[in-house]
Every structure is written in C-alpha cells, then in structure tokens.
PDB file of C-alpha atoms and ligand atoms in Angstrom:
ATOM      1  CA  UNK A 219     -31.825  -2.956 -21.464  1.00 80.00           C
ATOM      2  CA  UNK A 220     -31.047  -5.400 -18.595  1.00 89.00           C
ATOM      3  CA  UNK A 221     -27.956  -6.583 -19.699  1.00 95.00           C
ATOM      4  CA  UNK A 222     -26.066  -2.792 -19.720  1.00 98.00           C
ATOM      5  CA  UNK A 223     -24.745  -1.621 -16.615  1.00 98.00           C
ATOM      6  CA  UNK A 224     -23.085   1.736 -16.441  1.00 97.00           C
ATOM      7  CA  UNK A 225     -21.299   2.037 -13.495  1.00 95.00           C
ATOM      8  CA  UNK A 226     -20.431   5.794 -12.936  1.00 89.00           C
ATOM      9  CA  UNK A 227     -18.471   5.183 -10.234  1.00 93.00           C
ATOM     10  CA  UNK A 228     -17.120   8.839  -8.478  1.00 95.00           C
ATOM     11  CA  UNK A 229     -13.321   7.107  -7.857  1.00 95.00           C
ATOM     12  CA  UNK A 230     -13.469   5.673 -11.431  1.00 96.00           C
ATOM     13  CA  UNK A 231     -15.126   8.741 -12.934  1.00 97.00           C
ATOM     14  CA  UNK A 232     -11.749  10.481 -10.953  1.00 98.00           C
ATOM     15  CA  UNK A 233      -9.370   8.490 -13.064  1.00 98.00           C
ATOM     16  CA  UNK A 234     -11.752   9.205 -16.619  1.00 98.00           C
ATOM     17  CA  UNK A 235     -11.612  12.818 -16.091  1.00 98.00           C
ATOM     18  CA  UNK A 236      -7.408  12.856 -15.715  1.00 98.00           C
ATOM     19  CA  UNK A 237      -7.716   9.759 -18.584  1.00 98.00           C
ATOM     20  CA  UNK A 238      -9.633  12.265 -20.933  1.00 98.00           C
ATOM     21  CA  UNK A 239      -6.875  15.318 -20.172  1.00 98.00           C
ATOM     22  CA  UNK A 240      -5.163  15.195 -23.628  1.00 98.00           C
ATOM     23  CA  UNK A 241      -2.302  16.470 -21.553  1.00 98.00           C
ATOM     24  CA  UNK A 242      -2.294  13.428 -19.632  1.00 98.00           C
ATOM     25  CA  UNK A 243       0.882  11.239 -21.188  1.00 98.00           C
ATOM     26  CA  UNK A 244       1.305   7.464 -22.206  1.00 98.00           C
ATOM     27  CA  UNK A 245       2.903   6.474 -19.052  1.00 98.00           C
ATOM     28  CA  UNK A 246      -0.340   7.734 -16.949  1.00 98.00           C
ATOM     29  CA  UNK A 247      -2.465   6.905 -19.105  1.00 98.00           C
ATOM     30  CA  UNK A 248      -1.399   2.885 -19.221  1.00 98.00           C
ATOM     31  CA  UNK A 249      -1.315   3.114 -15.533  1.00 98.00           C
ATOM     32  CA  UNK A 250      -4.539   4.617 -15.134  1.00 98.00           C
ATOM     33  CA  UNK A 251      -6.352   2.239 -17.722  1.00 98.00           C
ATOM     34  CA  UNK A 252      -4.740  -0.402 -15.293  1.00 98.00           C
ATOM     35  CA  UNK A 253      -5.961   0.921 -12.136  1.00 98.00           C
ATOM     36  CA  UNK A 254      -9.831   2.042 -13.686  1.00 98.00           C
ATOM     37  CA  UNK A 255      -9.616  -1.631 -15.341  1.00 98.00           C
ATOM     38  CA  UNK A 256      -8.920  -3.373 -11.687  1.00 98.00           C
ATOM     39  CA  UNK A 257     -12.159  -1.729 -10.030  1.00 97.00           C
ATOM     40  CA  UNK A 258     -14.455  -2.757 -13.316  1.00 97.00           C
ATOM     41  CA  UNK A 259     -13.210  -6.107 -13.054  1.00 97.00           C
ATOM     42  CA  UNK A 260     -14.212  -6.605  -9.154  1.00 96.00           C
ATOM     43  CA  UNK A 261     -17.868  -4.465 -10.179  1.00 95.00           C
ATOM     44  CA  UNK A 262     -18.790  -6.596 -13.081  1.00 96.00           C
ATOM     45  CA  UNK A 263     -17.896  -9.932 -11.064  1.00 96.00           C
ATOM     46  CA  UNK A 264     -20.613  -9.579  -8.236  1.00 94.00           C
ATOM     47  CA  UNK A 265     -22.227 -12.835  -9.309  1.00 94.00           C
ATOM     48  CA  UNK A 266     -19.077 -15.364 -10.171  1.00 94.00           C
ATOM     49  CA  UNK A 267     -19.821 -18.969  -9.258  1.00 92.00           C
ATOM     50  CA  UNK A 268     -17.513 -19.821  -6.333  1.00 96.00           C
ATOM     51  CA  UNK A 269     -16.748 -23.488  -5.442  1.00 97.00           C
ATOM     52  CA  UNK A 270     -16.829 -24.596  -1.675  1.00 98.00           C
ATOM     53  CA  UNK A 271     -13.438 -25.309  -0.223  1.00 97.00           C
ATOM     54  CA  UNK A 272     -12.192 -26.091   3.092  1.00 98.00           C
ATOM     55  CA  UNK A 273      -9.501 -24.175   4.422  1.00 98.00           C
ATOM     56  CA  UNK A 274      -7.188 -24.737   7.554  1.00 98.00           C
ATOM     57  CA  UNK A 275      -7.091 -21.455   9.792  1.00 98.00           C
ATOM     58  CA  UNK A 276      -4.328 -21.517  12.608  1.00 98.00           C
ATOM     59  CA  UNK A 277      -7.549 -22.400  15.055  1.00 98.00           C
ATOM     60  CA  UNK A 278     -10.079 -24.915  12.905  1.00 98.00           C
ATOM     61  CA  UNK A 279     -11.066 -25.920   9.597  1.00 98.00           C
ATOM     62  CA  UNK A 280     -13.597 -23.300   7.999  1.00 98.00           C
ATOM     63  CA  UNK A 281     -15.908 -23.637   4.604  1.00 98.00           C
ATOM     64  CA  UNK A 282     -14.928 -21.116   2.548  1.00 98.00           C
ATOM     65  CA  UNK A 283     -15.732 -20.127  -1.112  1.00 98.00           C
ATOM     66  CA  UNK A 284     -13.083 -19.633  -3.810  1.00 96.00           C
ATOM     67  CA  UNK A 285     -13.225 -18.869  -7.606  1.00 96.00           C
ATOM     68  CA  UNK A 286     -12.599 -22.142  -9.630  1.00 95.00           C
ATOM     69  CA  UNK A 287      -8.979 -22.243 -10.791  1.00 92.00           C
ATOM     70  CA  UNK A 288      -9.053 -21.709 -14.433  1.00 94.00           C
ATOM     71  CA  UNK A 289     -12.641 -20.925 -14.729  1.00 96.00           C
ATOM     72  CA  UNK A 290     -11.818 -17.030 -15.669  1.00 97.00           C
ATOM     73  CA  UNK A 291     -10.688 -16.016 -19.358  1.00 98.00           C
ATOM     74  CA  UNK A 292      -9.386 -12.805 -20.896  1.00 98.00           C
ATOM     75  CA  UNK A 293      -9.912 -11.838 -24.390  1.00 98.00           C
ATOM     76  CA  UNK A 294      -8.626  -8.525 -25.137  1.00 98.00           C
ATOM     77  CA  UNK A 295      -9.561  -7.001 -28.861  1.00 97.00           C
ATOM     78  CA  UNK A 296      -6.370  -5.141 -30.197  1.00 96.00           C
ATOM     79  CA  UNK A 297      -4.644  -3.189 -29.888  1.00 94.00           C
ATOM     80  CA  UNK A 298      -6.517  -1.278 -27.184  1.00 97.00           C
ATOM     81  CA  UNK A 299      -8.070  -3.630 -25.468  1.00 98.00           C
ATOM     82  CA  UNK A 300      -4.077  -4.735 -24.654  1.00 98.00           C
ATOM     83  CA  UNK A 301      -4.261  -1.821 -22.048  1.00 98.00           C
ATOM     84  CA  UNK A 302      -7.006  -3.734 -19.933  1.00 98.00           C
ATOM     85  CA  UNK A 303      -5.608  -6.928 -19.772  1.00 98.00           C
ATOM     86  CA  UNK A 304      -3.068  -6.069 -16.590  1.00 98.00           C
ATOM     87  CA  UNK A 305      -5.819  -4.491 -14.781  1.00 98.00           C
ATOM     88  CA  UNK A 306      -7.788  -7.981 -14.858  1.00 98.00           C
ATOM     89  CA  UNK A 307      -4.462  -9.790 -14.361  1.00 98.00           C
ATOM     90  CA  UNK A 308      -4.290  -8.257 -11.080  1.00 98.00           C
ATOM     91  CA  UNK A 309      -7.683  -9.805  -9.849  1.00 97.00           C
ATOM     92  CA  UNK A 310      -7.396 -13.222 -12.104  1.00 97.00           C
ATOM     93  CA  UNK A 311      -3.268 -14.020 -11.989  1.00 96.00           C
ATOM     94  CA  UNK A 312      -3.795 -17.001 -13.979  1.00 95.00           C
ATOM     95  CA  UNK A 313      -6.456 -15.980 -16.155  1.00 97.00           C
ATOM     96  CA  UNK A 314      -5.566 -17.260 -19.719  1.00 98.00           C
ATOM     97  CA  UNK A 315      -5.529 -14.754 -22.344  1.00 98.00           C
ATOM     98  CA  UNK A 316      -7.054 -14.859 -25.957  1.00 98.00           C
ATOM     99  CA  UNK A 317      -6.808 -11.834 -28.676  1.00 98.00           C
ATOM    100  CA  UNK A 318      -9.408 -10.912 -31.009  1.00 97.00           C
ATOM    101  CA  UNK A 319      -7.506  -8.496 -33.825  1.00 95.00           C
ATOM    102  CA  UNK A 320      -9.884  -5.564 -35.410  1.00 86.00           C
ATOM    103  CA  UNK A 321      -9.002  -2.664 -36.637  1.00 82.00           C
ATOM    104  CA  UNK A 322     -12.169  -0.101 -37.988  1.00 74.00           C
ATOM    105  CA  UNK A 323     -11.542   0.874 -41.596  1.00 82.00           C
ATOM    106  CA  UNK A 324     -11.378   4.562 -41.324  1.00 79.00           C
ATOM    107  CA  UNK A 325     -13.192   4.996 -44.419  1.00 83.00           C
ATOM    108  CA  UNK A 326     -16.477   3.053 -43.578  1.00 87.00           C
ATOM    109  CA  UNK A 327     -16.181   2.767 -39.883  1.00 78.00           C
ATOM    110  CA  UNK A 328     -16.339  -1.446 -40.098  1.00 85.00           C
ATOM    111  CA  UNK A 329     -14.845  -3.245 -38.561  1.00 85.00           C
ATOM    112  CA  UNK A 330     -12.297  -6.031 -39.890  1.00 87.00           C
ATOM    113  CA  UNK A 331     -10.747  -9.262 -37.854  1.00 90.00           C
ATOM    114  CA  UNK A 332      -7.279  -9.560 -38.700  1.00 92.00           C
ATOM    115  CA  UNK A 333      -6.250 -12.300 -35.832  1.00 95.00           C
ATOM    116  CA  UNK A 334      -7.843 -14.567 -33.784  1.00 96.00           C
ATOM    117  CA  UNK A 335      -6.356 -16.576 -30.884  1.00 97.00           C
ATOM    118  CA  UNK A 336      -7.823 -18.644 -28.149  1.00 98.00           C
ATOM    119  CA  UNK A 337      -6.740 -20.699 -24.786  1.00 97.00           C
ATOM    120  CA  UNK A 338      -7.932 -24.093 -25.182  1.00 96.00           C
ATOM    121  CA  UNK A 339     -11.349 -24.918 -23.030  1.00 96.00           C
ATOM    122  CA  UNK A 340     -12.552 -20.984 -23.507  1.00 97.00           C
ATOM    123  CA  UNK A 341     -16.151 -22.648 -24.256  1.00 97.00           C
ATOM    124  CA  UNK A 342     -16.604 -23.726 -20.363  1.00 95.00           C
ATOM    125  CA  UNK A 343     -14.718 -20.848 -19.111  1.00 97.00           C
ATOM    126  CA  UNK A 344     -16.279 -17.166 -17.917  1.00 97.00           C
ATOM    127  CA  UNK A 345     -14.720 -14.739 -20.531  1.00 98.00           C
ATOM    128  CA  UNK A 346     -13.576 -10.987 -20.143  1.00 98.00           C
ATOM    129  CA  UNK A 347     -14.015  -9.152 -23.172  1.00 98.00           C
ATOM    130  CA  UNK A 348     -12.072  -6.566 -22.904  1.00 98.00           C
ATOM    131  CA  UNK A 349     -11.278  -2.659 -24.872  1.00 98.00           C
ATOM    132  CA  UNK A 350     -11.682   0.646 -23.708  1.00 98.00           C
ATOM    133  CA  UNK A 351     -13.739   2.285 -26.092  1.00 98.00           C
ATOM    134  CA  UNK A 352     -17.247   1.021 -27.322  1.00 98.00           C
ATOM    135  CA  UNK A 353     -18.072   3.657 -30.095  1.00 97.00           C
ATOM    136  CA  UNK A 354     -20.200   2.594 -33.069  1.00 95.00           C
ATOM    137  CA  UNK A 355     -19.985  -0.915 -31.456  1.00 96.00           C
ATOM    138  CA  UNK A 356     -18.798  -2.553 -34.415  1.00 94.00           C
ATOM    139  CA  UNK A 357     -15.732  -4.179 -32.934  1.00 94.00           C
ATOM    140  CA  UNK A 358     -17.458  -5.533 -29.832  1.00 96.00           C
ATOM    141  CA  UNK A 359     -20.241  -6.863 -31.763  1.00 96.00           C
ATOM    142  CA  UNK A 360     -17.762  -9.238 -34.085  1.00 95.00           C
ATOM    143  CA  UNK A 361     -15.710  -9.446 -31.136  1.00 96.00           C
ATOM    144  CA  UNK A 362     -17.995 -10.945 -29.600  1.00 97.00           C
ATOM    145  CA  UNK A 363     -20.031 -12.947 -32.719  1.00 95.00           C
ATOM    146  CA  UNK A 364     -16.545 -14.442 -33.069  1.00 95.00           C
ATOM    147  CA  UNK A 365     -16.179 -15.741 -29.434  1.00 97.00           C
ATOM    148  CA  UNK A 366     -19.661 -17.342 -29.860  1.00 97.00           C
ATOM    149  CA  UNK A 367     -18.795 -18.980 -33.141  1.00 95.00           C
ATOM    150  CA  UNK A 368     -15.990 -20.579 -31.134  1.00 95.00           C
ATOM    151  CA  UNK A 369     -18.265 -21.724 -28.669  1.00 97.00           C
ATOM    152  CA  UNK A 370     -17.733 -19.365 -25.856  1.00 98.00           C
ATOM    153  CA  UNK A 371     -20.970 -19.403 -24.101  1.00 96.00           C
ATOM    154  CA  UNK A 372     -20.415 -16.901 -21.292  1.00 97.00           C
ATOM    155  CA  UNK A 373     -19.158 -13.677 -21.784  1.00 98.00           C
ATOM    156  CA  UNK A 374     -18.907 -10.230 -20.011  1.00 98.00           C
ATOM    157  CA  UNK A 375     -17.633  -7.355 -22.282  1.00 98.00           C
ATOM    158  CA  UNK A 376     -15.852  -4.142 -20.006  1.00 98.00           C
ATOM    159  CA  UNK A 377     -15.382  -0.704 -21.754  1.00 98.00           C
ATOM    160  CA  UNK A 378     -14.381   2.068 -20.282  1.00 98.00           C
ATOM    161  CA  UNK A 379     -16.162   4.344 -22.007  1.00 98.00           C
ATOM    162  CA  UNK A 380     -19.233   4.081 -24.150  1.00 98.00           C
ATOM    163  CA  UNK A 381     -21.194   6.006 -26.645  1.00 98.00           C
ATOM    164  CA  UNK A 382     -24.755   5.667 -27.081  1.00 98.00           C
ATOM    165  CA  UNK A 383     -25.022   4.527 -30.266  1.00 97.00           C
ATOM    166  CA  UNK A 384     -22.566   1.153 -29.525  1.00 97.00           C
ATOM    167  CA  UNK A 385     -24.102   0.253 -25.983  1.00 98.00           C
ATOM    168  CA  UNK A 386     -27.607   0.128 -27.669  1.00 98.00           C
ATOM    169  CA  UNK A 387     -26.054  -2.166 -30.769  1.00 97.00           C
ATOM    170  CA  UNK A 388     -24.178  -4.284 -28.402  1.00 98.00           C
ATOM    171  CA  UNK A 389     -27.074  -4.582 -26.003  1.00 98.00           C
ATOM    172  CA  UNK A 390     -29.478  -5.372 -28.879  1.00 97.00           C
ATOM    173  CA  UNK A 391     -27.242  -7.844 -31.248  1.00 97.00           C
ATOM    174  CA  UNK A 392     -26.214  -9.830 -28.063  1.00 98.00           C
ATOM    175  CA  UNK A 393     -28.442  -9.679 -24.969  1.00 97.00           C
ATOM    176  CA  UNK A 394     -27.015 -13.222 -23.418  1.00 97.00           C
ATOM    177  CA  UNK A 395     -23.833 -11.019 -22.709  1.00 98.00           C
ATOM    178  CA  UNK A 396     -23.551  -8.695 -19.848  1.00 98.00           C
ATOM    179  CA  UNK A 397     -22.366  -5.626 -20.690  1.00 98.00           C
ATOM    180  CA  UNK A 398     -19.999  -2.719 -17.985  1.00 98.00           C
ATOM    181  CA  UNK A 399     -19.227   0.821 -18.991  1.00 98.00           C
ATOM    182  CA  UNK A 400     -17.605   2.977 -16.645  1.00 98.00           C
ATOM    183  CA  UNK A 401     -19.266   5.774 -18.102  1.00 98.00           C
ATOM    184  CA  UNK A 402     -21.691   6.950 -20.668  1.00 98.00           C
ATOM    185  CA  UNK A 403     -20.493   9.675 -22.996  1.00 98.00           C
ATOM    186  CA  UNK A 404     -22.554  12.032 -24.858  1.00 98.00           C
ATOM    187  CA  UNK A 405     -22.379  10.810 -28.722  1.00 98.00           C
ATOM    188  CA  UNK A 406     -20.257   9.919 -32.029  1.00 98.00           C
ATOM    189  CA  UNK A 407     -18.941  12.430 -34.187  1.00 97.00           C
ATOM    190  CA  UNK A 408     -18.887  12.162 -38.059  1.00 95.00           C
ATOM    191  CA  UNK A 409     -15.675  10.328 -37.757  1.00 93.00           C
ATOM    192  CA  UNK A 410     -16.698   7.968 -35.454  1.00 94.00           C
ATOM    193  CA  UNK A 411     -15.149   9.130 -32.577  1.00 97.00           C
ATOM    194  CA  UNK A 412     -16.837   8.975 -29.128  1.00 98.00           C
ATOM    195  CA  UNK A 413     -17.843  13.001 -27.660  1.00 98.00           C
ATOM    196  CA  UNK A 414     -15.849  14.141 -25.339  1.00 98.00           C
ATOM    197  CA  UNK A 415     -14.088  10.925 -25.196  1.00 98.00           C
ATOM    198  CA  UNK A 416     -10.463  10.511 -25.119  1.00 98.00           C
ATOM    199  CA  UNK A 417      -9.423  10.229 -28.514  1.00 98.00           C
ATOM    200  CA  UNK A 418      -7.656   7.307 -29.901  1.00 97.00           C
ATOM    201  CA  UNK A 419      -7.413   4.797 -27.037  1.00 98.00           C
ATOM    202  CA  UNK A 420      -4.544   2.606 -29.104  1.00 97.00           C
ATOM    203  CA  UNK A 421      -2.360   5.683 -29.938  1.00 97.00           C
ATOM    204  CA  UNK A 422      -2.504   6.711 -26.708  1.00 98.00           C
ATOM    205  CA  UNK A 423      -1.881   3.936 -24.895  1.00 98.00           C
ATOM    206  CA  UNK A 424       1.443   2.996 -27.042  1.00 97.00           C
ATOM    207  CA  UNK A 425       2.746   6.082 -28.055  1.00 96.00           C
ATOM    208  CA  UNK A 426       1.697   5.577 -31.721  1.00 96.00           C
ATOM    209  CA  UNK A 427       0.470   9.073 -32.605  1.00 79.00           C
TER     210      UNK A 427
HETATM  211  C1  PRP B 547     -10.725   1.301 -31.387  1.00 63.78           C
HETATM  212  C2  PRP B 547     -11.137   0.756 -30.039  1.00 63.78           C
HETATM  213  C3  PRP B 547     -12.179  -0.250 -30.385  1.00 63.78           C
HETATM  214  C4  PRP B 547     -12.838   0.368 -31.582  1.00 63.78           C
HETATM  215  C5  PRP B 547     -14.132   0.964 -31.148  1.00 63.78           C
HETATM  216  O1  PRP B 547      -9.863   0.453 -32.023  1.00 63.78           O
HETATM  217  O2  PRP B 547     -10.094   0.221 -29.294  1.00 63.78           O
HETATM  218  O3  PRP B 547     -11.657  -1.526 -30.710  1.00 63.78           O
HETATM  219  O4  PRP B 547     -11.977   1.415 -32.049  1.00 63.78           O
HETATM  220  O5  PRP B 547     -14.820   1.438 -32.238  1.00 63.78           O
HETATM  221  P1  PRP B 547     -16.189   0.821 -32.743  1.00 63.78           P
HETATM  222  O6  PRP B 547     -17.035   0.595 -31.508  1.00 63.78           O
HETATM  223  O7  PRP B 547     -16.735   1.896 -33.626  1.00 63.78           O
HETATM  224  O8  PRP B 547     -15.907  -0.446 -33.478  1.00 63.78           O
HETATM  225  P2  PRP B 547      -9.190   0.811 -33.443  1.00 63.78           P
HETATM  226  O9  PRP B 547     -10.010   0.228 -34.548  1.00 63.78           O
HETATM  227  O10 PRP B 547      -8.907   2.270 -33.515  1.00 63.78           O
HETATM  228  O11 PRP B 547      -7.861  -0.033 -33.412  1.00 63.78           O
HETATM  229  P3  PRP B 547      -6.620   0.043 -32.389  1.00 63.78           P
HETATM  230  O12 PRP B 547      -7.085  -0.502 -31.078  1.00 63.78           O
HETATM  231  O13 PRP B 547      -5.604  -0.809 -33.058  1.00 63.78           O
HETATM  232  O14 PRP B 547      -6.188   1.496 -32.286  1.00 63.78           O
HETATM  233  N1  URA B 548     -11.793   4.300 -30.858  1.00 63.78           N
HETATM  234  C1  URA B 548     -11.069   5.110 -30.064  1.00 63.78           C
HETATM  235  O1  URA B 548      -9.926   4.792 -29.710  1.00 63.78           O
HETATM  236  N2  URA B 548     -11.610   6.271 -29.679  1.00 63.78           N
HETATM  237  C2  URA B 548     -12.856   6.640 -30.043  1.00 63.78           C
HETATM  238  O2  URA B 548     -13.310   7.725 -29.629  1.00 63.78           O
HETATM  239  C3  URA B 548     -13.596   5.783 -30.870  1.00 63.78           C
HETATM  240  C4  URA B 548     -13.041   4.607 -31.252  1.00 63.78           C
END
C-alpha cells in the first residue's frame, strides 16, 4: 500500500508510550497529543507545493519558497480528533478549520455523522484530516467519503495510532489520500478497541470518563 506511511518515529514513539500509561492524566495527555501532533504534521508535509517569493534580507533580495497563504485546511472528526487540531495550529496559524461529527454506535461499531462543517474554498485547499485513533476505520472512511462529496480533492488523514484492520480499509476504500500513523498497533478487540492502544482517545482527552 503506497499511500500508508507509518512513521515510528523513536521521539514520537517516546510520547505514545507515556500517552498509552493509563496513569498518564488529561492535562498530559492534551499536551502530549499536541506535541506528537506538531512532529506528524511537519513528517506528513515533505511534499507541500511552495510558491516562489522574494524576500528582502538586511544585505539583498533572495528567492525564497513559502507555503501559499490559505492553501492549508484542518478538518478534525469529533470529538477526538479536537485534540489534534492545536498541534497543526502550531505549524499552519491560519489554517481554517472544518469538523466532521461521528460518533461509532457501540452496538454495531458504525459509524454515524452527526455534524458537518466546512471553511468556504476547502475544494482547492490541502486538507488535514485529523483523529487520533484509526481502529475499524469506519470513521475515517466517511470522514473522508464526506470531504470528497464536498469536493475536497486533496486530503492527508494523521492518526496517531492505527490498527491493522482500519489502515488496510482506509488504504483500500481511498487510495488518492495519503495516509500517516505514528504507529502500528497490534489488533482490535471484540469491542472494537485498538490492542494495546490507549483506550478511549475522547474520554481521555476531556475528562469525560
Ligand atoms: C473514536 C475515535 C475515532 C473512532 C475510531 O471516536 O476518535 O473517531 O473512534 O474508530 P473506528 O476507526 O472504528 O471508526 P468515538 O466514536 O469514540 O467518538 P468520540 O471521539 O466522541 O469519543
Ligand atoms: N476509539 C478510541 O478512542 N480508542 C480505540 O481504541 C478505538 C476507537
């Protein structure tokens, strides 16, 4: 699969092991999604199209390349993805922000939009999809079958951690869209939950369980 990089990272893989620590509490935890989020973001944007510009050094005037103003979108799916969005805020400051709501149905593991909201002119820009857990891949597959319907034609999806079974699905539904994990976990267990993992990525980040 040519579109999956996994980028097992050892300063990121650092920050997963204190991130899976189920001692590890919500204040660390946002600040380490933050931090793990910031180092994905400048890995998975090796080949962003920079535009020429000529700057003014205190000696002589030097072409230089920039990233187009505007040309960088974030779409977070909630809640979890929420966590991310700082971390990418801290590379893109302007970057425009879109939400994607899905929850999974506990029961049957789909997933279900609930919300959609998006900047106007995502369809020319480069968008983030962003959420810290790719299990079953359900979410980031109509996560991301929703951005297309919109018209959103480029589109790099960043989870933290992955399981098998949702990298594969992702990889396979949409192989136009580049896809970074930080790391690779072992498997799903019969609830749907992503071996060793970190548990529940939402309720952890906010405080909710
Ligand atoms: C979690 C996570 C992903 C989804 C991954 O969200 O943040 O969105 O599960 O699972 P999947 O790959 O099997 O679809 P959840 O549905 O728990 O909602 P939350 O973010 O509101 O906690
Ligand atoms: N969502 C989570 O938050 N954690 C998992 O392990 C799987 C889905």
């Amino acid at each position: 699969m040519n579109n999956v990089f996994i980028f097992d990272h050892p300063l990121i893989n650092h920050k997963i092991a204190i991130l899976r620590d189920k001692s590890t509490g919500m204040k660390e935890f946002r600040e380490l999604v933050e931090e793990i989020t910031i180092i994905m973001t400048y890995e998975s944007m090796r080949d962003v199209e920079l535009a020429p510009v000529d700057v003014e050094t205190p000696l002589e005037v030097t072409r230089q390349y920039r990233v187009p103003e505007g040309s960088v979108a974030i779409v977070p799916i909630l809640r979890a993805g929420l966590g991310m969005v700082s971390g990418v805020h801290k590379v893109f400051p302007n970057a425009k922000v879109g939400h994607i709501g899905m929850y999974r149905d506990e029961k049957t593991l789909q997933p279900q939009e609930y919300y959609c909201k998006l900047p106007e002119g995502i369809q020319e820009k480069m968008v983030l999809l962003v959420d810290p857990m790719l299990a079953t891949g359900g979410s980031a597959c109509d996560a991301l079958t929703a951005l297309k319907k919109r018209g959103c034609k480029h589109i790099k999806l960043m989870s933290i951690i992955g399981a098998p079974e949702g990298v594969n699905k992702v990889a396979r539904e949409h192989p136009d869209v580049q896809i970074y994990v930080s790391t690779l976990d072992r498997c799903l267990n019969e609830n749907g939950y992503i071996l060793p993992g970190l548990g529940d990525a939402g309720d952890r980040l906010f405080g909710t369980k």
